[in-house]
């Protein structure tokens, strides 16, 4: 079950800083690391002294067969330090759509990434994220599916961005996370 929390600010920035600060580590998954959100996520994690890694989406594969040195180092340090909470961040669906990548594809990529980390010995017990479309949404779905403590810290007013712009609606925000038992 996802624990939904509403930040005091309707801006995206404060919840980005809180999610990075309240997790042991942040992993950012994107196809474009030059967006304002990706730059802020990196700054928030690094400034707060948190373990951080970027994973670029491979359009040819949703599996993690060839692990990058950065991801391997992230996994090794996560295990070595005994971390258990992971902030999952990355591009929104409005960015992925430019490349023909669907929310379902991102769900599969994030499921494969998190289960890959677990298979390499990461004891992930808590997933947290900001609840935006794209990677944030997928991280929360995967945490819930795997039975982990799953925390969504959303901007005030349940603000989220779609291909058509920002929406402020609690019901629509939370509806994206409803699933049938056994379904990701």
mmCIF file of C-alpha atoms in Angstrom:
data_model
loop_
_atom_site.group_PDB
_atom_site.id
_atom_site.type_symbol
_atom_site.label_atom_id
_atom_site.label_comp_id
_atom_site.label_asym_id
_atom_site.label_seq_id
_atom_site.Cartn_x
_atom_site.Cartn_y
_atom_site.Cartn_z
ATOM 1 C CA UNK A 1 0.000 0.000 0.000
ATOM 2 C CA UNK A 2 1.284 3.443 -0.893
ATOM 3 C CA UNK A 3 1.468 6.030 1.880
ATOM 4 C CA UNK A 4 0.421 9.313 0.248
ATOM 5 C CA UNK A 5 1.749 12.524 1.802
ATOM 6 C CA UNK A 6 1.149 16.086 0.653
ATOM 7 C CA UNK A 7 3.990 18.600 0.903
ATOM 8 C CA UNK A 8 3.401 22.116 2.265
ATOM 9 C CA UNK A 9 4.396 23.641 -1.083
ATOM 10 C CA UNK A 10 2.768 23.223 -4.477
ATOM 11 C CA UNK A 11 6.189 23.687 -6.099
ATOM 12 C CA UNK A 12 8.069 20.613 -7.284
ATOM 13 C CA UNK A 13 11.376 21.704 -5.777
ATOM 14 C CA UNK A 14 10.693 21.302 -2.014
ATOM 15 C CA UNK A 15 9.390 17.736 -2.329
ATOM 16 C CA UNK A 16 12.405 16.870 -4.508
ATOM 17 C CA UNK A 17 14.719 18.046 -1.729
ATOM 18 C CA UNK A 18 12.697 16.214 0.942
ATOM 19 C CA UNK A 19 12.547 12.933 -0.983
ATOM 20 C CA UNK A 20 16.304 13.038 -1.572
ATOM 21 C CA UNK A 21 17.027 14.024 2.011
ATOM 22 C CA UNK A 22 14.756 11.463 3.645
ATOM 23 C CA UNK A 23 16.085 8.475 1.669
ATOM 24 C CA UNK A 24 19.460 6.786 2.004
ATOM 25 C CA UNK A 25 20.067 7.040 -1.733
ATOM 26 C CA UNK A 26 18.547 8.420 -4.920
ATOM 27 C CA UNK A 27 18.551 6.749 -8.300
ATOM 28 C CA UNK A 28 17.567 8.908 -11.271
ATOM 29 C CA UNK A 29 16.405 7.124 -14.413
ATOM 30 C CA UNK A 30 16.063 9.195 -17.556
ATOM 31 C CA UNK A 31 16.534 9.515 -21.251
ATOM 32 C CA UNK A 32 17.315 13.245 -20.876
ATOM 33 C CA UNK A 33 19.400 14.349 -17.899
ATOM 34 C CA UNK A 34 19.374 17.996 -19.016
ATOM 35 C CA UNK A 35 15.828 18.750 -17.832
ATOM 36 C CA UNK A 36 15.306 21.119 -14.900
ATOM 37 C CA UNK A 37 13.917 18.244 -12.816
ATOM 38 C CA UNK A 38 16.925 16.005 -13.415
ATOM 39 C CA UNK A 39 19.371 18.791 -12.597
ATOM 40 C CA UNK A 40 17.478 19.583 -9.376
ATOM 41 C CA UNK A 41 17.329 15.929 -8.311
ATOM 42 C CA UNK A 42 21.088 15.555 -8.735
ATOM 43 C CA UNK A 43 21.781 18.799 -6.861
ATOM 44 C CA UNK A 44 19.406 17.858 -4.011
ATOM 45 C CA UNK A 45 20.945 14.424 -3.498
ATOM 46 C CA UNK A 46 24.587 15.477 -3.797
ATOM 47 C CA UNK A 47 24.209 18.658 -1.712
ATOM 48 C CA UNK A 48 22.676 16.596 1.096
ATOM 49 C CA UNK A 49 25.516 14.073 0.913
ATOM 50 C CA UNK A 50 23.332 11.241 -0.334
ATOM 51 C CA UNK A 51 24.376 8.342 -2.525
ATOM 52 C CA UNK A 52 23.288 9.173 -6.078
ATOM 53 C CA UNK A 53 23.386 7.543 -9.501
ATOM 54 C CA UNK A 54 21.970 8.261 -12.918
ATOM 55 C CA UNK A 55 20.790 5.433 -15.150
ATOM 56 C CA UNK A 56 20.160 6.228 -18.800
ATOM 57 C CA UNK A 57 17.218 4.458 -20.429
ATOM 58 C CA UNK A 58 18.352 2.094 -23.165
ATOM 59 C CA UNK A 59 15.808 2.211 -25.977
ATOM 60 C CA UNK A 60 16.967 -1.209 -27.174
ATOM 61 C CA UNK A 61 16.396 -3.019 -23.892
ATOM 62 C CA UNK A 62 14.325 -2.775 -20.738
ATOM 63 C CA UNK A 63 16.591 -5.287 -18.988
ATOM 64 C CA UNK A 64 19.780 -4.622 -17.049
ATOM 65 C CA UNK A 65 22.262 -7.056 -18.524
ATOM 66 C CA UNK A 66 25.294 -4.835 -19.056
ATOM 67 C CA UNK A 67 25.696 -2.939 -15.819
ATOM 68 C CA UNK A 68 27.456 0.414 -16.060
ATOM 69 C CA UNK A 69 30.382 1.129 -13.739
ATOM 70 C CA UNK A 70 28.306 3.927 -12.134
ATOM 71 C CA UNK A 71 25.388 1.598 -11.385
ATOM 72 C CA UNK A 72 27.741 -1.108 -10.097
ATOM 73 C CA UNK A 73 29.404 1.415 -7.787
ATOM 74 C CA UNK A 74 26.004 2.622 -6.575
ATOM 75 C CA UNK A 75 24.870 -0.943 -5.814
ATOM 76 C CA UNK A 76 28.158 -1.778 -4.066
ATOM 77 C CA UNK A 77 28.006 1.317 -1.845
ATOM 78 C CA UNK A 78 24.279 0.830 -1.120
ATOM 79 C CA UNK A 79 25.059 -2.694 0.146
ATOM 80 C CA UNK A 80 28.301 -1.762 1.951
ATOM 81 C CA UNK A 81 26.638 1.032 3.928
ATOM 82 C CA UNK A 82 23.636 -1.137 4.794
ATOM 83 C CA UNK A 83 21.168 1.239 3.174
ATOM 84 C CA UNK A 84 17.520 0.282 2.936
ATOM 85 C CA UNK A 85 15.602 3.298 1.548
ATOM 86 C CA UNK A 86 15.664 4.362 -2.084
ATOM 87 C CA UNK A 87 14.321 7.534 -3.672
ATOM 88 C CA UNK A 88 13.318 6.765 -7.267
ATOM 89 C CA UNK A 89 13.307 9.785 -9.573
ATOM 90 C CA UNK A 90 13.591 10.575 -13.262
ATOM 91 C CA UNK A 91 11.945 11.944 -16.353
ATOM 92 C CA UNK A 92 8.191 12.411 -16.528
ATOM 93 C CA UNK A 93 6.001 10.858 -19.186
ATOM 94 C CA UNK A 94 5.909 14.192 -21.055
ATOM 95 C CA UNK A 95 9.662 13.741 -21.729
ATOM 96 C CA UNK A 96 9.448 10.021 -22.508
ATOM 97 C CA UNK A 97 6.590 10.565 -24.967
ATOM 98 C CA UNK A 98 8.946 12.614 -27.163
ATOM 99 C CA UNK A 99 10.881 9.361 -27.669
ATOM 100 C CA UNK A 100 7.830 7.105 -28.047
ATOM 101 C CA UNK A 101 8.262 5.556 -24.591
ATOM 102 C CA UNK A 102 5.044 4.680 -22.720
ATOM 103 C CA UNK A 103 4.309 4.644 -18.993
ATOM 104 C CA UNK A 104 3.969 0.849 -19.183
ATOM 105 C CA UNK A 105 7.487 0.560 -20.638
ATOM 106 C CA UNK A 106 8.862 2.706 -17.812
ATOM 107 C CA UNK A 107 6.998 0.523 -15.291
ATOM 108 C CA UNK A 108 8.807 -2.532 -16.691
ATOM 109 C CA UNK A 109 12.201 -0.770 -16.734
ATOM 110 C CA UNK A 110 11.883 0.318 -13.098
ATOM 111 C CA UNK A 111 10.637 -3.121 -12.008
ATOM 112 C CA UNK A 112 13.650 -4.705 -13.707
ATOM 113 C CA UNK A 113 16.062 -2.160 -12.187
ATOM 114 C CA UNK A 114 14.805 -2.573 -8.627
ATOM 115 C CA UNK A 115 14.638 -6.377 -8.803
ATOM 116 C CA UNK A 116 18.123 -6.325 -10.378
ATOM 117 C CA UNK A 117 19.420 -4.317 -7.405
ATOM 118 C CA UNK A 118 17.745 -6.741 -4.995
ATOM 119 C CA UNK A 119 19.249 -9.723 -6.824
ATOM 120 C CA UNK A 120 22.684 -8.132 -6.317
ATOM 121 C CA UNK A 121 22.103 -7.954 -2.558
ATOM 122 C CA UNK A 122 20.545 -4.531 -1.991
ATOM 123 C CA UNK A 123 18.212 -4.762 1.005
ATOM 124 C CA UNK A 124 15.661 -2.231 -0.248
ATOM 125 C CA UNK A 125 12.858 -1.972 2.281
ATOM 126 C CA UNK A 126 11.479 1.494 1.481
ATOM 127 C CA UNK A 127 10.803 3.170 -1.847
ATOM 128 C CA UNK A 128 9.894 6.821 -1.937
ATOM 129 C CA UNK A 129 9.198 9.227 -4.756
ATOM 130 C CA UNK A 130 7.402 12.415 -5.732
ATOM 131 C CA UNK A 131 4.555 10.722 -7.570
ATOM 132 C CA UNK A 132 5.017 12.390 -10.913
ATOM 133 C CA UNK A 133 4.223 10.585 -14.146
ATOM 134 C CA UNK A 134 7.037 8.527 -15.651
ATOM 135 C CA UNK A 135 9.775 7.211 -13.360
ATOM 136 C CA UNK A 136 8.335 8.515 -10.062
ATOM 137 C CA UNK A 137 5.034 6.782 -10.751
ATOM 138 C CA UNK A 138 6.787 3.554 -11.726
ATOM 139 C CA UNK A 139 8.950 3.528 -8.601
ATOM 140 C CA UNK A 140 5.894 3.772 -6.381
ATOM 141 C CA UNK A 141 4.028 1.084 -8.314
ATOM 142 C CA UNK A 142 6.999 -1.280 -8.038
ATOM 143 C CA UNK A 143 7.505 -0.634 -4.320
ATOM 144 C CA UNK A 144 3.824 -1.342 -3.703
ATOM 145 C CA UNK A 145 3.870 -4.449 -5.922
ATOM 146 C CA UNK A 146 6.915 -5.841 -4.093
ATOM 147 C CA UNK A 147 5.323 -5.204 -0.689
ATOM 148 C CA UNK A 148 7.860 -2.605 0.414
ATOM 149 C CA UNK A 149 7.079 0.434 2.494
ATOM 150 C CA UNK A 150 6.159 2.892 -0.253
ATOM 151 C CA UNK A 151 5.988 6.647 0.350
ATOM 152 C CA UNK A 152 4.729 9.242 -2.098
ATOM 153 C CA UNK A 153 5.452 12.864 -1.178
ATOM 154 C CA UNK A 154 3.436 14.957 -3.618
ATOM 155 C CA UNK A 155 3.353 18.724 -4.064
ATOM 156 C CA UNK A 156 0.516 20.547 -2.265
ATOM 157 C CA UNK A 157 -2.721 20.274 -4.174
ATOM 158 C CA UNK A 158 -1.651 16.873 -5.556
ATOM 159 C CA UNK A 159 0.058 18.585 -8.481
ATOM 160 C CA UNK A 160 1.358 16.383 -11.261
ATOM 161 C CA UNK A 161 2.361 16.940 -14.866
ATOM 162 C CA UNK A 162 0.990 15.153 -17.904
ATOM 163 C CA UNK A 163 1.631 15.662 -21.599
ATOM 164 C CA UNK A 164 -1.058 18.379 -21.454
ATOM 165 C CA UNK A 165 0.352 20.300 -18.488
ATOM 166 C CA UNK A 166 -0.034 20.438 -14.717
ATOM 167 C CA UNK A 167 -3.083 19.032 -12.938
ATOM 168 C CA UNK A 168 -4.116 19.704 -9.330
ATOM 169 C CA UNK A 169 -6.473 16.897 -8.359
ATOM 170 C CA UNK A 170 -6.090 14.377 -5.517
ATOM 171 C CA UNK A 171 -8.425 11.787 -7.031
ATOM 172 C CA UNK A 172 -6.709 11.860 -10.438
ATOM 173 C CA UNK A 173 -3.297 11.839 -8.765
ATOM 174 C CA UNK A 174 -4.033 8.717 -6.732
ATOM 175 C CA UNK A 175 -6.051 6.911 -9.419
ATOM 176 C CA UNK A 176 -2.837 6.278 -11.387
ATOM 177 C CA UNK A 177 -1.663 3.927 -8.636
ATOM 178 C CA UNK A 178 -4.725 1.690 -8.354
ATOM 179 C CA UNK A 179 -4.029 -1.821 -9.577
ATOM 180 C CA UNK A 180 -5.512 -5.256 -9.464
ATOM 181 C CA UNK A 181 -3.869 -7.797 -7.116
ATOM 182 C CA UNK A 182 -0.784 -9.336 -8.727
ATOM 183 C CA UNK A 183 -0.643 -6.609 -11.374
ATOM 184 C CA UNK A 184 2.165 -4.060 -11.595
#
